[in-house]
Structure formats: C-alpha cells, structure tokens
PDB file of C-alpha atoms in Angstrom:
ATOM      1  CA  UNK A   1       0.000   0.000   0.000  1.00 41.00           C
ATOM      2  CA  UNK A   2       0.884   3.430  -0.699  1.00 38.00           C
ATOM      3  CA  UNK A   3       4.003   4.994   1.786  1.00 36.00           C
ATOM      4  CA  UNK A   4       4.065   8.331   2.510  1.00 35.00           C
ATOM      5  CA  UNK A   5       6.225  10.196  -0.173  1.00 35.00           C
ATOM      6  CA  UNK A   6       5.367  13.993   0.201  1.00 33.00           C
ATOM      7  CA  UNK A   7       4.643  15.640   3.291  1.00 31.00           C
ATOM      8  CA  UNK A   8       1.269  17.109   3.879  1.00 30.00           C
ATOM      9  CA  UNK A   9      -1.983  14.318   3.578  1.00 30.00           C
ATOM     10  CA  UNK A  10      -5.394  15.261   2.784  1.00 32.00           C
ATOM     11  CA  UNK A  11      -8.515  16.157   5.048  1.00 33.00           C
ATOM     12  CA  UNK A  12     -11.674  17.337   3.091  1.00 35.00           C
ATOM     13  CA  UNK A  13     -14.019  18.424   4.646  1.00 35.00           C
ATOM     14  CA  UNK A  14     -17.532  18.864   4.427  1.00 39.00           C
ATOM     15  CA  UNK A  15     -19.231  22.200   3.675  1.00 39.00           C
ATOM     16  CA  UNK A  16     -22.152  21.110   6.434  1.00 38.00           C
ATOM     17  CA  UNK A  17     -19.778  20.663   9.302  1.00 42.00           C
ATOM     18  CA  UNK A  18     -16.360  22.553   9.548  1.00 41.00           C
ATOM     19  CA  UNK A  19     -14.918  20.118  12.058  1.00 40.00           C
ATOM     20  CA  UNK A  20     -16.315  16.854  10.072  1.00 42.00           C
ATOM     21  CA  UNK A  21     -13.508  15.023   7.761  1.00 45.00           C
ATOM     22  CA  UNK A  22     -14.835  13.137   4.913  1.00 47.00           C
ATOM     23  CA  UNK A  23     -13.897  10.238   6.395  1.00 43.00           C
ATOM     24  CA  UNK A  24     -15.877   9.948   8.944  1.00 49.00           C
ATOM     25  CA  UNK A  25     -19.099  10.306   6.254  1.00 62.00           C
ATOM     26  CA  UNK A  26     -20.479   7.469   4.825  1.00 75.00           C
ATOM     27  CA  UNK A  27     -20.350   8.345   1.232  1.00 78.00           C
ATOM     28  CA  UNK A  28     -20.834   4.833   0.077  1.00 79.00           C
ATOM     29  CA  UNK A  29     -24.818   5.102   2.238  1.00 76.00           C
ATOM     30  CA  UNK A  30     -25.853   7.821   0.115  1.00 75.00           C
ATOM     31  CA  UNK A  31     -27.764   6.040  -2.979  1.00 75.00           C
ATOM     32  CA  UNK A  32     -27.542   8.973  -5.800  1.00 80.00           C
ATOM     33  CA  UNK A  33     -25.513   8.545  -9.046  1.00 84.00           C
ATOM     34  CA  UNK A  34     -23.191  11.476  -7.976  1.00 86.00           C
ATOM     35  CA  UNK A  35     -22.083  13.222  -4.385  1.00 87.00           C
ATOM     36  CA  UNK A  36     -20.237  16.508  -5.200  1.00 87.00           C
ATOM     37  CA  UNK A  37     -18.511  18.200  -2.109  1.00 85.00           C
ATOM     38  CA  UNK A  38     -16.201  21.946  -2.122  1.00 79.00           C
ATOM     39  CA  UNK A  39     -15.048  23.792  -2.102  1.00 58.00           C
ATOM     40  CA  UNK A  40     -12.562  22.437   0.618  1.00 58.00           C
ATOM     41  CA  UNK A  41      -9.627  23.759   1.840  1.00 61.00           C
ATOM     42  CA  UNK A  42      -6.760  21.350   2.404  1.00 57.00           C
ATOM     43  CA  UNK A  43      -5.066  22.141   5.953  1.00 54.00           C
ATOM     44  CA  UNK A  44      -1.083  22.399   5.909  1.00 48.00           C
ATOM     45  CA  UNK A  45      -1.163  19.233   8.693  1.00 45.00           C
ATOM     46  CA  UNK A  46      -4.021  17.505   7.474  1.00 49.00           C
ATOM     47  CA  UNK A  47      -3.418  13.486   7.119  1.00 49.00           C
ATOM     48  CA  UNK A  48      -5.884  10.849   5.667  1.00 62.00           C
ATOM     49  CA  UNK A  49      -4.982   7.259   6.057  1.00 71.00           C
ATOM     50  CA  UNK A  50      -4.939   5.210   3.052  1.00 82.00           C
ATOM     51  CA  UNK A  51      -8.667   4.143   2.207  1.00 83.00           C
ATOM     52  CA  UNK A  52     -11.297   2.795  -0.167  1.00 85.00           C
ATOM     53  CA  UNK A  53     -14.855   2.943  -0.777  1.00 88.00           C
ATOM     54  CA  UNK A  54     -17.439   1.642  -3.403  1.00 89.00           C
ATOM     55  CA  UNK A  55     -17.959   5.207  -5.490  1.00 92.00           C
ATOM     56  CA  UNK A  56     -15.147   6.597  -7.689  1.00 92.00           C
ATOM     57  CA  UNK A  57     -13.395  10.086  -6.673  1.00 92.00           C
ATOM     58  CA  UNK A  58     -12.813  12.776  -8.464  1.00 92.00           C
ATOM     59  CA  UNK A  59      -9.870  15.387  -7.034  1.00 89.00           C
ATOM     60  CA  UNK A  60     -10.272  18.513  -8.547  1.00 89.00           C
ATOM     61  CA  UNK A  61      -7.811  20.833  -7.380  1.00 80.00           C
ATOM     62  CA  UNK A  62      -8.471  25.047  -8.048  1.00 81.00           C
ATOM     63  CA  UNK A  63      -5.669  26.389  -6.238  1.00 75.00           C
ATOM     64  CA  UNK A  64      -2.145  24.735  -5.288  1.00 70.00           C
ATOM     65  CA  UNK A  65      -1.300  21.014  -6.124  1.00 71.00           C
ATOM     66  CA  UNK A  66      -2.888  17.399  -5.248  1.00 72.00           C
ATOM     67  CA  UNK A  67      -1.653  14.431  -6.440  1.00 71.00           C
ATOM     68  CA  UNK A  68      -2.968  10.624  -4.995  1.00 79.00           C
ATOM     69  CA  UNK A  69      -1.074   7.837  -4.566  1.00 80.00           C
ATOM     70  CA  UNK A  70      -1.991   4.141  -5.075  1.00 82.00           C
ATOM     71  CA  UNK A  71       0.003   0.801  -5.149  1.00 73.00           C
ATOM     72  CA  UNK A  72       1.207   0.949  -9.011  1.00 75.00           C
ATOM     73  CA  UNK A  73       2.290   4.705  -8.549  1.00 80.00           C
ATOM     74  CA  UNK A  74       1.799   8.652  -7.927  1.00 79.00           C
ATOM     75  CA  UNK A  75      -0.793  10.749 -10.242  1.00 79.00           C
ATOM     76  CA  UNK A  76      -0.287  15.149  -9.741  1.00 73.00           C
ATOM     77  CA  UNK A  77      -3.259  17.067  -9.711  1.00 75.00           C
ATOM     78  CA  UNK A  78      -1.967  20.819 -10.200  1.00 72.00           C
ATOM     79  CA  UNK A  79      -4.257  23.705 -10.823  1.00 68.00           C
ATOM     80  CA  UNK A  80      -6.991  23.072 -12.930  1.00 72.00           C
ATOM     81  CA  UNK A  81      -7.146  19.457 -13.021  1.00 80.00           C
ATOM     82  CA  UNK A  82      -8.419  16.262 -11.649  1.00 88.00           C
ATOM     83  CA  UNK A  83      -7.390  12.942 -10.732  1.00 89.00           C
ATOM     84  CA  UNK A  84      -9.850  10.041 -10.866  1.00 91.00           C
ATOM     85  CA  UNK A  85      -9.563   6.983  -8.839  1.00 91.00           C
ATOM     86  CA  UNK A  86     -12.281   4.443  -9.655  1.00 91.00           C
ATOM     87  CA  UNK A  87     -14.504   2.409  -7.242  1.00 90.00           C
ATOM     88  CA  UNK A  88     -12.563   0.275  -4.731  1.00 88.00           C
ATOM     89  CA  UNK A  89      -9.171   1.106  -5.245  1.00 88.00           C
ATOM     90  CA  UNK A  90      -7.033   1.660  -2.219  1.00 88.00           C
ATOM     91  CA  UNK A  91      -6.049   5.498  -1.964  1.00 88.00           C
ATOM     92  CA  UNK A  92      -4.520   7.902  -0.271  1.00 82.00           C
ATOM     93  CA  UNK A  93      -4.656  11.992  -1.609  1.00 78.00           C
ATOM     94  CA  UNK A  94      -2.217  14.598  -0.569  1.00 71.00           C
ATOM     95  CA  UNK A  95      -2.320  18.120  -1.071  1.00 66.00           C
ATOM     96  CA  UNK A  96       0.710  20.978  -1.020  1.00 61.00           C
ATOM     97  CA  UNK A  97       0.321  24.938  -1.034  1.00 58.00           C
ATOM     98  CA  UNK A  98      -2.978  25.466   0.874  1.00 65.00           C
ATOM     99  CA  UNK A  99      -4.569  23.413  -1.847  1.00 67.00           C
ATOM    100  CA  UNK A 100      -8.539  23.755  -2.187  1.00 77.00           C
ATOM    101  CA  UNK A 101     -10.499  21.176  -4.243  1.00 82.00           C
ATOM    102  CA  UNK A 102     -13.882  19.712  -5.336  1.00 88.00           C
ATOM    103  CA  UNK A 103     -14.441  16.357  -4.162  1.00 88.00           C
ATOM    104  CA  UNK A 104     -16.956  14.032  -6.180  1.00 91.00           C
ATOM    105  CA  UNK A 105     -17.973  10.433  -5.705  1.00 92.00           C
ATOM    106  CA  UNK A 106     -19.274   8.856  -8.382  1.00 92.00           C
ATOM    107  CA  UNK A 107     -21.505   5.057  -8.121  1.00 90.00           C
ATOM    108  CA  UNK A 108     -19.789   2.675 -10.863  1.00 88.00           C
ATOM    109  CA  UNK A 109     -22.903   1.854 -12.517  1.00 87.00           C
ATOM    110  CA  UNK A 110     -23.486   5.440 -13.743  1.00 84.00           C
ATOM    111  CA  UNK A 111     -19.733   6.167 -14.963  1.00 81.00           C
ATOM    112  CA  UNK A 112     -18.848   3.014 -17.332  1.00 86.00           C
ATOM    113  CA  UNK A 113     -17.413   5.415 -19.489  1.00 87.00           C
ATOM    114  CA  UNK A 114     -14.935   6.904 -17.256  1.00 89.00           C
ATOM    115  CA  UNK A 115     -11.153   5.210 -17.166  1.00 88.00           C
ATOM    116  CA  UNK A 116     -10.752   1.825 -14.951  1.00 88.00           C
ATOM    117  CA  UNK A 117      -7.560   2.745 -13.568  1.00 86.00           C
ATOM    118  CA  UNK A 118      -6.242   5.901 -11.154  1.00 87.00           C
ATOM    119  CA  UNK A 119      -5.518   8.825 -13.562  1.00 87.00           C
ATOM    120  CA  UNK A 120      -4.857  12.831 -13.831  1.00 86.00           C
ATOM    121  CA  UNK A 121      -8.011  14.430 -16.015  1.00 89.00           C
ATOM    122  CA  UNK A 122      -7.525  18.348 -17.937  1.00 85.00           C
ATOM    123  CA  UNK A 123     -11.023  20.441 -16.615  1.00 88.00           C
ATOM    124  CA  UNK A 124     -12.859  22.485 -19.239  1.00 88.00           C
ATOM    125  CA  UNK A 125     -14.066  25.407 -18.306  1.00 89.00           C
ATOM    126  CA  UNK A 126     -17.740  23.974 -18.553  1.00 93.00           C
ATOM    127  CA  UNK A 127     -17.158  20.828 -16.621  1.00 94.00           C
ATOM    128  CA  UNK A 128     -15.766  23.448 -13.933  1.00 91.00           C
ATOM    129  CA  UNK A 129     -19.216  25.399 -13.825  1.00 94.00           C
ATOM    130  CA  UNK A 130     -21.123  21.769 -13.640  1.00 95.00           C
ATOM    131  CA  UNK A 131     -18.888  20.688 -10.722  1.00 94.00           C
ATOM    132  CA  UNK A 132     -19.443  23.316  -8.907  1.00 92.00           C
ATOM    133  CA  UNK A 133     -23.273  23.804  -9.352  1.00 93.00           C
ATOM    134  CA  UNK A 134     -23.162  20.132  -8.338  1.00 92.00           C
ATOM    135  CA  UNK A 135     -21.294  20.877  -5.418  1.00 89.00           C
ATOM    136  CA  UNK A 136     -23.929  23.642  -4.105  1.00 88.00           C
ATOM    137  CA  UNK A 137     -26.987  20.534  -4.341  1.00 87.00           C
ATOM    138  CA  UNK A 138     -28.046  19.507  -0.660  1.00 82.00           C
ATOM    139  CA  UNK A 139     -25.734  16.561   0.484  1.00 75.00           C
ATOM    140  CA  UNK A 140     -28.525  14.444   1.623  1.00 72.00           C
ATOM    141  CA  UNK A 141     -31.549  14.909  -0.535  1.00 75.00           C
ATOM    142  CA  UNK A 142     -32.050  12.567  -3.820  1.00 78.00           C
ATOM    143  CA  UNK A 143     -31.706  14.385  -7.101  1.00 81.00           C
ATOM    144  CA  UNK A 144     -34.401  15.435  -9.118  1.00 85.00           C
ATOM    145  CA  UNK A 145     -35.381  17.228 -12.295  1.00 91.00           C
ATOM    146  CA  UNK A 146     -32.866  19.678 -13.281  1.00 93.00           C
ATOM    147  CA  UNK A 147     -30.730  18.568 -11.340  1.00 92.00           C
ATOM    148  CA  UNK A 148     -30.674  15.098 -12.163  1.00 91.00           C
ATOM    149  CA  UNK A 149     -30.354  16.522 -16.002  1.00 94.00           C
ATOM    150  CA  UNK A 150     -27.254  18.393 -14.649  1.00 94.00           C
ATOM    151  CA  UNK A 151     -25.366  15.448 -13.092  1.00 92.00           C
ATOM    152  CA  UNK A 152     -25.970  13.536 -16.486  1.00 92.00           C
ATOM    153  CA  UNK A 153     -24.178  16.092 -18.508  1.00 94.00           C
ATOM    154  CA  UNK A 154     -21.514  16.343 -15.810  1.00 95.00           C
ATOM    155  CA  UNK A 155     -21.016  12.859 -16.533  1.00 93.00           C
ATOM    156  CA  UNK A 156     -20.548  13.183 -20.417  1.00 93.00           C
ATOM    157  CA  UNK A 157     -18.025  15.831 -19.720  1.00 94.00           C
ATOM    158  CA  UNK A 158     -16.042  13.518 -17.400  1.00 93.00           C
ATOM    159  CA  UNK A 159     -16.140  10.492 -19.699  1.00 91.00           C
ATOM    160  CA  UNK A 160     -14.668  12.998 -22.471  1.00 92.00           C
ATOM    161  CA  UNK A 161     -12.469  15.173 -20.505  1.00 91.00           C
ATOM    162  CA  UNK A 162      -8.522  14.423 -21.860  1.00 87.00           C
ATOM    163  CA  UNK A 163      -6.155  12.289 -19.646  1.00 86.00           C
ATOM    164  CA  UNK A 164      -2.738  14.033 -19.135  1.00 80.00           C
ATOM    165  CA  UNK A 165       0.274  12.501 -18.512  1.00 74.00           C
ATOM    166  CA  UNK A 166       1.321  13.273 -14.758  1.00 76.00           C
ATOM    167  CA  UNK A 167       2.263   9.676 -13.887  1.00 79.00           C
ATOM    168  CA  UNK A 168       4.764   8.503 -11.499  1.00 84.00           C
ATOM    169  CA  UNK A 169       4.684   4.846 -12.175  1.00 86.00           C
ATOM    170  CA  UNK A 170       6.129   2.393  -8.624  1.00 84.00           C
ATOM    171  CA  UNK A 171       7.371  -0.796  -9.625  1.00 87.00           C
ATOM    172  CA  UNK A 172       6.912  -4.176  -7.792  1.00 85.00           C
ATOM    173  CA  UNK A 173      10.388  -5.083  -7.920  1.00 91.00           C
ATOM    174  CA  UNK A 174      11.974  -4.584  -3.999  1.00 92.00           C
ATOM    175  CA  UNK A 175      15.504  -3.419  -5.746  1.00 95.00           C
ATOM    176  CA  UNK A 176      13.526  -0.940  -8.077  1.00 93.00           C
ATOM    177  CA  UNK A 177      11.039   0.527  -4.933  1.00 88.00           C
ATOM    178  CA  UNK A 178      14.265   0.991  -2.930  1.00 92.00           C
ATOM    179  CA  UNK A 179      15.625   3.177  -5.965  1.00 92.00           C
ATOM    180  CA  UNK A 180      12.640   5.189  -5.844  1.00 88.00           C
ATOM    181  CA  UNK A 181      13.095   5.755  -2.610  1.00 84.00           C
ATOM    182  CA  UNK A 182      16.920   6.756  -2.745  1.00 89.00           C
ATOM    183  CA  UNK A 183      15.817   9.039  -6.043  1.00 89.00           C
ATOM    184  CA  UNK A 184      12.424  10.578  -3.618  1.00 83.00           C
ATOM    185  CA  UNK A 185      14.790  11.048  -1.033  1.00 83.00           C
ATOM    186  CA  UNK A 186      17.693  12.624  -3.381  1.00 88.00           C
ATOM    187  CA  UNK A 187      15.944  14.144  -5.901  1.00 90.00           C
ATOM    188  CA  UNK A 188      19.063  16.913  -6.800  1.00 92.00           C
ATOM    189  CA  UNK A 189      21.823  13.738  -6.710  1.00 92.00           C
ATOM    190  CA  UNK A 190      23.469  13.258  -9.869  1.00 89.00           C
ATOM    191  CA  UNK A 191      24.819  10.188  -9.767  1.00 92.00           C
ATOM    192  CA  UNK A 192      25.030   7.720 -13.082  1.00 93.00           C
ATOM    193  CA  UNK A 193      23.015   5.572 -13.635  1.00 93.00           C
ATOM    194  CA  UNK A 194      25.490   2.658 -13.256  1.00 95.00           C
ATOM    195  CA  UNK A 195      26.198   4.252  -9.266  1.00 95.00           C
ATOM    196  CA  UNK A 196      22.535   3.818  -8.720  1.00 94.00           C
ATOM    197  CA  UNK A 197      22.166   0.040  -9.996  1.00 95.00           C
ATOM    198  CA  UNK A 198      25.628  -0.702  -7.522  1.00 95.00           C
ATOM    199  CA  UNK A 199      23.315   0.626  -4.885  1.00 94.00           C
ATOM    200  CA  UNK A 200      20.459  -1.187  -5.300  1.00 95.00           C
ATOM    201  CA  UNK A 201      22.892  -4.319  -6.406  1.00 95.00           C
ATOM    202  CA  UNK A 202      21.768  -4.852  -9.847  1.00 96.00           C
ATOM    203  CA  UNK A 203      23.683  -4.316 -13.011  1.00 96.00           C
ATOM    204  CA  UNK A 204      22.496  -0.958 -15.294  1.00 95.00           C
ATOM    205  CA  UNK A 205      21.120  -3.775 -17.886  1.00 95.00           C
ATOM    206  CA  UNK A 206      19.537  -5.349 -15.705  1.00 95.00           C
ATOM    207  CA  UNK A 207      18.052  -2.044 -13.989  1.00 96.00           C
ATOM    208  CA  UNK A 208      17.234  -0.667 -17.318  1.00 95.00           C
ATOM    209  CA  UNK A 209      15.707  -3.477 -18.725  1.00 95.00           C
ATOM    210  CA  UNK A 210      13.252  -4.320 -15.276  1.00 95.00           C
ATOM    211  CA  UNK A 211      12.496  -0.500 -15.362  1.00 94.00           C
ATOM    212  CA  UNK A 212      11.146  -0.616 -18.717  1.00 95.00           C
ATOM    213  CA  UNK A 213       9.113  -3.924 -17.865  1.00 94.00           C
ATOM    214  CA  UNK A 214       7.825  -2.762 -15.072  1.00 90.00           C
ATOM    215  CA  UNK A 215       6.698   0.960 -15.193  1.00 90.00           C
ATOM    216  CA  UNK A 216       7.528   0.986 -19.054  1.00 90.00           C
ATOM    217  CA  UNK A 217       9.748   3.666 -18.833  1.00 91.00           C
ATOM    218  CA  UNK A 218      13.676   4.447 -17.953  1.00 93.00           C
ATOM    219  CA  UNK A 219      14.944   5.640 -14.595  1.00 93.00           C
ATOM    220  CA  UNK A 220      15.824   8.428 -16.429  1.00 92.00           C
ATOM    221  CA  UNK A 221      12.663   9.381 -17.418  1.00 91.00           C
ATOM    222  CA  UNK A 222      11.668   8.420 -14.278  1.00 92.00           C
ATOM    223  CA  UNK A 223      13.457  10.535 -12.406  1.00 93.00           C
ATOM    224  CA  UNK A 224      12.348  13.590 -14.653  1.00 91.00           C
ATOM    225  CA  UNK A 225       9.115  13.114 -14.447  1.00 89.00           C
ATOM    226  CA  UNK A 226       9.764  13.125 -10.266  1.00 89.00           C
ATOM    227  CA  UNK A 227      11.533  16.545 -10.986  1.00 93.00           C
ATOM    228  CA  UNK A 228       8.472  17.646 -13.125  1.00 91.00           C
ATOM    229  CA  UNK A 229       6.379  16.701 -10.032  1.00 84.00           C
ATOM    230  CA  UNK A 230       8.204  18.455  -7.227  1.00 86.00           C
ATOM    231  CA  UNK A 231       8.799  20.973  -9.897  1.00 89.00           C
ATOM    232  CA  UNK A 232       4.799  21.705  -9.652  1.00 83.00           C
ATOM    233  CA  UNK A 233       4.604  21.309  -5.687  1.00 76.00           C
ATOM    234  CA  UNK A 234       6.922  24.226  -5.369  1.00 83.00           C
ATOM    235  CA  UNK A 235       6.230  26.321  -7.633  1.00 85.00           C
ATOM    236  CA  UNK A 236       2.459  26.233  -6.418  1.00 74.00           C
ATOM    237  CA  UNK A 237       3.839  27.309  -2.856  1.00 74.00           C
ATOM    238  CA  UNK A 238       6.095  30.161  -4.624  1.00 82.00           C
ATOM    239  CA  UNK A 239       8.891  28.998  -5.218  1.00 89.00           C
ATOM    240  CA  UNK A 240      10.574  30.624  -7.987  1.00 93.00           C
ATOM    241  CA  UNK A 241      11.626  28.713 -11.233  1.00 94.00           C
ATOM    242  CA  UNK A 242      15.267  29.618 -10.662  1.00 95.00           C
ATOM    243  CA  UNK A 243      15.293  28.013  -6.580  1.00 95.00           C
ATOM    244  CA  UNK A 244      13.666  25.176  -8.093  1.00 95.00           C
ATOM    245  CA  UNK A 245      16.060  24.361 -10.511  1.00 95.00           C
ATOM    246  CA  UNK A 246      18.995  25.108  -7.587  1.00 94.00           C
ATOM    247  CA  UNK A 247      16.541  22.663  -5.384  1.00 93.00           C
ATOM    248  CA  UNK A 248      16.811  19.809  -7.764  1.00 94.00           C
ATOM    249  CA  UNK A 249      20.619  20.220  -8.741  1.00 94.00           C
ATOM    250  CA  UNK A 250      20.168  21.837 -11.825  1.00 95.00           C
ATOM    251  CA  UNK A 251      23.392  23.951 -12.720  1.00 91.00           C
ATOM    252  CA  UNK A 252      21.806  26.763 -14.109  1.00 93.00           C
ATOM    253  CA  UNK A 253      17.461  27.403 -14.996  1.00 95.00           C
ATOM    254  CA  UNK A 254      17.711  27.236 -18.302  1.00 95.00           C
ATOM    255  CA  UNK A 255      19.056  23.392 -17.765  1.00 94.00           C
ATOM    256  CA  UNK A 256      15.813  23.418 -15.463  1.00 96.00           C
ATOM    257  CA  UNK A 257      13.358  24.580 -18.121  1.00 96.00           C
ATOM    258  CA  UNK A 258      15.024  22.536 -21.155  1.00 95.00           C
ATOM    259  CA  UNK A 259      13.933  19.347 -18.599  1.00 94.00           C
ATOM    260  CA  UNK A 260      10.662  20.982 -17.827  1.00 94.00           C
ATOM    261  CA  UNK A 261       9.805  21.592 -21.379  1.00 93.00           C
ATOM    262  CA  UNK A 262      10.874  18.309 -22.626  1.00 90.00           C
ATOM    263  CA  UNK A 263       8.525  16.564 -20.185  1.00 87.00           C
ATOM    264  CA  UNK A 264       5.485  18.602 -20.407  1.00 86.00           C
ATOM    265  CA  UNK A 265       5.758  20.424 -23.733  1.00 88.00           C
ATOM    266  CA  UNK A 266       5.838  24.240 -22.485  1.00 89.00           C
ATOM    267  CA  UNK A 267       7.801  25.630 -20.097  1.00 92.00           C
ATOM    268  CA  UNK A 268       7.060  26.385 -16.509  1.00 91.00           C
ATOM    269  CA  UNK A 269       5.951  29.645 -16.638  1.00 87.00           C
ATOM    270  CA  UNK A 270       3.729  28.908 -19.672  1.00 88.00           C
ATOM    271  CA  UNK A 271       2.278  25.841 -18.116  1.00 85.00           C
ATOM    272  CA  UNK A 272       1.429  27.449 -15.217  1.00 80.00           C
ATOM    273  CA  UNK A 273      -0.098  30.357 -16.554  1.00 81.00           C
ATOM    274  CA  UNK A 274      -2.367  28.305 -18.699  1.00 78.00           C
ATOM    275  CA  UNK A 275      -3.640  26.372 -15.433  1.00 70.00           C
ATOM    276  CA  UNK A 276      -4.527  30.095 -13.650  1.00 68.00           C
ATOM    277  CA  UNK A 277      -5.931  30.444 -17.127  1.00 68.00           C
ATOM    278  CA  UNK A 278      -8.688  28.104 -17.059  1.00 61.00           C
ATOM    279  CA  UNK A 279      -9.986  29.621 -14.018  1.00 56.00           C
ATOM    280  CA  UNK A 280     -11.305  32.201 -16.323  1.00 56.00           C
TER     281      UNK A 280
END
C-alpha cells in the first residue's frame, strides 16, 4: 500500500460541518448517481490514512497542487485538473500549497465510461461550472429534475475530458522501490546511472531493462518526471523557477526549463499560466 512520499496528507471536509472530515461520512450510504462536495480547503497538517470505498473520486484541485497515490504509482493534480480513482481502489490523496479542491464520488454503474484505472483528467471550463453547481446541491436529498439533467451532462463531460500525462509509475520489484526511494529522497543527486544500480545491487542492464518492464519507462525518465512533479509542488507554494532548478541540482534554470519543457511540452511559466488560465 501506498508509503508516505510527500509531506502534507489530505482532510476534506464537508461544507455542512467545519470540524467533520470526509472520512468519517459514509459516502458509500448515500444512494444517488453522484455526491459533489467543495469547495474544501486542504489544511497544511491535514493526514488521511490510506482508504477505499465503493464510489469513484474525483480530485479537482483550483488552487495549489494534489496528487494521490496508489500501489502501481503517484498521479499530480496541479491547478486546474483532476485525478480520478475508480470504485474500490485503495487510496490515499495529498495536497501541497494550501490546496482547495472539489471532491466528487461517483456510483460505478453510472460512470462506465470513465477510465478503470487511477488517472490525472484536464477540466474544461464547462465541466468546472457543472462541478461546482453540483457541489452547491443539498448533500442528503435525492436528485431530481434539473438537477438530475445536470449530473448527467456532468457525466458526459467527465467520460470525455482528456487524460494528461502526470504519472509517477512504482514498480513491484523490492531493488527498483528501494531506488525510488533513494531518487524521492535525493531528488538533486546526480549520480550515473550505473552508481545507482551498484546501490540497489543490480547491473544498469539489468536495472534498465526491469524498469522498462515494469513501469515501461527508464529511470531516467523516471526521475524527470519526479523533478516535473516536485517541480509543480513548489512552484504552487512560490517557489521561484530559478530556486527550483537550484533545489533539484540543476546547474543553471535554463538546464531546469530545457527538462521541464521536454517533459510537459511548455515551459514552466507557460504551463502554469495556462492552469490560472482556465480559471477564467
């Protein structure tokens, strides 16, 4: 199950009760096709234990960065985007730079359209305004009319909203999990990759080649998709692209940005601005 690899865990909490976490609501007991809860502010030392429940989750984070983490890996959820973690599947979200989100649970019968594994989801504008009229319906009551009309549409807009690739793949291997580790826990070491396998005690063919079987792509790509990740967790708390580069042991930013770009296809800034942008 999922070990704790960034620092801050997340508490929702409902919009009925200030001092009453999510988890101690029994969203599984209420029998409507969708549950919509926000906005929520994620507290700096909030924790939630790794969990599971019958409905799928949507994490849709407005301000700062969420990402959840399950057995087969780590899925981001900056600005302006969503992870979804279907019915069932052990969980545990985090959130970093006084995140706020949406929370939505969703029964499996009404969503066979959306993906049957954990991923990060791109919100249009329009599936932003149905969220959050969604969120504003009583907790409790059943839907009706309208709104019932409303959480249908929602729905279409889920199924079709574009998967992004923010992705941190684990692998089963014990050598390869203790080399995420070392790389979580180093993230600005720049050793080869050969001085990593001699670590773990594998050879770098035999690293490379288990890597690529097992979270189908290289450490190196690994490791900069890690960068791209803590990358986005800093910069949401204002960091500034130049300490962030320094942070993860780039030489100089533009070495930073090259990475950056390379990864996510714009740069930093540009990404970033395009998330605020949605808001719009």
């Amino acid at each position: 199950m999922p070990h704790a690899l960034f620092p801050s865990l997340l508490t929702v909490h409902l919009g009925l009760d200030d001092d009453a976490s999510i988890l101690d609501f029994d969203v599984d007991g209420v029998l409507r096709p969708l549950l919509a809860v926000g906005l929520a502010s994620v507290p700096e030392d909030a924790e939630q234990a790794p969990h599971q429940h019958r409905k799928g989750q949507l994490l849709y984070a407005t301000r700062g960065v969420m990402h959840c983490e399950v057995d087969s890996g780590v899925w981001i959820v900056p600005p302006q985007c969503a992870v979804w973690i279907p019915g069932g599947l052990m969980h545990a979200a985090q959130g970093v730079g006084e995140a706020q989100c949406y929370c939505l649970f969703v029964e499996p019968a009404m969503a066979p359209a959306l993906p049957a594994v954990c991923c990060t989801l791109a919100i249009s504008p329009l599936l932003r305004e149905l969220i959050a009229k969604a969120a504003s319906f009583p907790t409790l009551a059943a839907l009706h009319g309208a709104q019932e009309r409303l959480v249908a549409t929602l729905l279409d807009e889920l199924a079709a909203a574009p998967v992004e690739d923010l992705h941190l793949p684990m692998p089963r291997d014990a050598r390869l999990r203790h080399l995420a580790a070392l790389l979580l826990a180093q993230p600005a070491d720049k050793s080869t990759l050969a001085e990593w396998a001699s670590r773990i005690g594998m050879s770098e063919r035999s690293m490379t080649r288990q890597s690529l079987e097992e979270m189908g792509m290289s450490v190196g790509r690994w490791r900069r998709q890690l960068h791209v990740i803590l990358a986005l967790q800093r910069l949401a708390i204002g960091h500034s692209v130049k300490a962030v580069a320094l942070e993860l042991g780039y030489e100089n930013t533009s070495g930073f940005v090259t990475m950056f770009r390379k990864a996510t296809g714009k740069p930093p800034a540009r990404y970033l601005a395009e998330r605020e942008a949605r808001k719009i």
